[in-house]
Amino acid sequence: MPHDHLSPSGHPYRPDQDHPLTYWQQMEIALRELLIEKGVTTAAEIQSQIEAMDARTPANGAAVVARAWTDPSFREALMADASEATRGMGFDIGPMRLIAVENTAEVHNMIVCTLCSCYPRNLLGLPPDWYKSRAYRSRTVREPRKVLAEFGVELPPGTTVRVHDSTADMRYIVIPARPAGTEGLDAAALAALVTRDSMIGTGLPRQP
Amino acid sequence: MAERVRVSTRMPIGHVRTPAYLRGKTGVIERTLGPFPDPERLAYGQEAQKFPLRRVRFTMAEVWGDQAETPDDTLDAEIYEHWLERVE
Amino acid sequence: MDKVETGRRWHDMGGDAAGPVPDAQHDFALWEKRVDALMVLCSGKGHFTVDGLRRVLEDMGEEAFETMTYYERWIASVSQNLVEAGVITQSELATRMEEVAARGPTYGEASGG
């Protein structure tokens, strides 16, 4: 069975159900059971939390970007208060606050968290492994252009790079520049061009 | 004119949210947020005083000196008020 | 600059030299999603804060960062914070872990599905 260990997205699963139980898995099971018995949480609450987590994907962020590209008053509200503007679309960031930063012909923004791995999970889902890596966390604040080159991003001459180190209570989403030749596209077609990495600043939107 | 601030050089033990590479560096306040409770107290389960949180913009030249990859590129970070001093 | 000499801590890594950004990617297993859910629920209910989660992750040290997976470190930190908050005790956690291990050799058997 060649596909046993691939998920629907084609990535290998972490060792799970049919592998030997690890010490840390024992701890997860034991802690979960104790918290349910003590009435801190319930099995249903844990399950619905996991479902909510699985439902949060970069498609949320892409919908925000596409709306910012097509609706000038939304774009203005987003740049003024991104937490409030995205909450209006149903993407509640909870206790954190959101800042949207916009790429233009002159400025390219890029997000990192050098101290841990803060990430706008409500708009982009769980962070990719590379975002949490020592290499990305260490190098992005010192040599962002070299890091961008590793992601295949070449910026036109004259572009200023703005790195944002997510050190405290804010989370960030990059609003990439709208690709040329997309004037006739509606918001749904535009959203399909917006990649996860383009909203972290390590990529650019797809061309139509 | 934008307000100039310098990040404290102090190096305490324990949980803090001011990165070492920015300590002693001078930048301008990009915007003010909060106030938010002090993470240095929250981390230990204590009552926390709230502080304004400043987004401070530094040039790469200020942060890395001669080693800067591109001197005019910028770095923004959120720094709590009690880590900042005003610079004339 | 030497981190110990300056008081700089291991997790405070902005500006360090490091190799290429890795491109390997894994989806998360069910047990890892459960760890994430427990963190969100317990912090949301006020038993501890994300700052407490980070504080323990930092105090676990660089070796833990290099040798344990992301959610292994998280379950250690969540458990530690809940012990500190008085929600669970070390001995009830340890006793229950032994009971869990006695149920079977795989995660599926030990977690009862």
mmCIF file of N, CA and C in Angstrom, chain A residues 95 97 99 168-170, chain B residues 31-37 50-55 78-81:
data_model
loop_
_atom_site.group_PDB
_atom_site.id
_atom_site.type_symbol
_atom_site.label_atom_id
_atom_site.label_comp_id
_atom_site.label_asym_id
_atom_site.label_seq_id
_atom_site.Cartn_x
_atom_site.Cartn_y
_atom_site.Cartn_z
ATOM 1 N N PRO A 95 -7.755 36.894 21.324
ATOM 2 C CA PRO A 95 -7.127 37.882 22.208
ATOM 3 C C PRO A 95 -5.979 38.655 21.539
ATOM 4 N N ARG A 97 -4.007 40.796 18.312
ATOM 5 C CA ARG A 97 -4.376 41.879 17.411
ATOM 6 C C ARG A 97 -3.665 41.633 16.097
ATOM 7 N N ILE A 99 -2.216 43.179 12.353
ATOM 8 C CA ILE A 99 -1.784 44.312 11.545
ATOM 9 C C ILE A 99 -1.589 43.816 10.111
ATOM 10 N N ALA A 168 5.618 40.599 20.095
ATOM 11 C CA ALA A 168 4.718 40.739 21.254
ATOM 12 C C ALA A 168 3.285 40.361 20.924
ATOM 13 N N ASP A 169 2.353 41.301 21.031
ATOM 14 C CA ASP A 169 0.928 40.971 20.989
ATOM 15 C C ASP A 169 0.309 41.037 19.600
ATOM 16 N N MET A 170 1.071 41.497 18.604
ATOM 17 C CA MET A 170 0.490 41.662 17.284
ATOM 18 C C MET A 170 0.806 40.467 16.394
ATOM 19 N N ARG B 31 4.054 53.254 15.318
ATOM 20 C CA ARG B 31 2.718 53.471 15.886
ATOM 21 C C ARG B 31 2.708 52.933 17.316
ATOM 22 N N THR B 32 1.724 53.377 18.082
ATOM 23 C CA THR B 32 1.595 52.921 19.471
ATOM 24 C C THR B 32 0.350 52.060 19.605
ATOM 25 N N LEU B 33 0.488 50.960 20.309
ATOM 26 C CA LEU B 33 -0.586 49.977 20.481
ATOM 27 C C LEU B 33 -0.813 49.741 21.959
ATOM 28 N N GLY B 34 -1.893 49.002 22.244
ATOM 29 C CA GLY B 34 -2.129 48.614 23.619
ATOM 30 C C GLY B 34 -2.918 49.654 24.394
ATOM 31 N N PRO B 35 -2.755 49.718 25.731
ATOM 32 C CA PRO B 35 -1.734 49.025 26.519
ATOM 33 C C PRO B 35 -2.025 47.528 26.673
ATOM 34 N N PHE B 36 -0.933 46.760 26.825
ATOM 35 C CA PHE B 36 -1.005 45.315 27.031
ATOM 36 C C PHE B 36 -0.301 44.951 28.327
ATOM 37 N N PRO B 37 -0.787 43.867 28.991
ATOM 38 C CA PRO B 37 -0.142 43.457 30.250
ATOM 39 C C PRO B 37 1.297 42.971 30.026
ATOM 40 N N LYS B 50 -0.174 47.029 32.894
ATOM 41 C CA LYS B 50 -0.240 47.234 31.450
ATOM 42 C C LYS B 50 0.705 48.360 31.021
ATOM 43 N N PHE B 51 1.334 48.141 29.873
ATOM 44 C CA PHE B 51 2.208 49.149 29.294
ATOM 45 C C PHE B 51 1.798 49.427 27.858
ATOM 46 N N PRO B 52 1.989 50.656 27.383
ATOM 47 C CA PRO B 52 1.868 50.888 25.934
ATOM 48 C C PRO B 52 2.899 50.031 25.201
ATOM 49 N N LEU B 53 2.514 49.585 24.015
ATOM 50 C CA LEU B 53 3.416 48.788 23.181
ATOM 51 C C LEU B 53 3.746 49.632 21.956
ATOM 52 N N ARG B 54 5.028 49.868 21.742
ATOM 53 C CA ARG B 54 5.441 50.715 20.619
ATOM 54 C C ARG B 54 5.953 49.835 19.487
ATOM 55 N N ARG B 55 5.455 50.137 18.273
ATOM 56 C CA ARG B 55 6.112 49.522 17.107
ATOM 57 C C ARG B 55 7.247 50.461 16.736
ATOM 58 N N GLU B 78 7.912 45.125 18.012
ATOM 59 C CA GLU B 78 7.055 45.656 19.078
ATOM 60 C C GLU B 78 7.845 45.625 20.382
ATOM 61 N N ILE B 79 7.981 46.800 20.997
ATOM 62 C CA ILE B 79 8.758 46.915 22.232
ATOM 63 C C ILE B 79 7.874 47.570 23.298
ATOM 64 N N TYR B 80 7.827 46.961 24.476
ATOM 65 C CA TYR B 80 7.034 47.539 25.559
ATOM 66 C C TYR B 80 7.709 48.805 26.087
ATOM 67 N N GLU B 81 6.831 49.712 26.544
ATOM 68 C CA GLU B 81 7.265 51.035 26.984
ATOM 69 C C GLU B 81 8.423 50.991 27.991
#
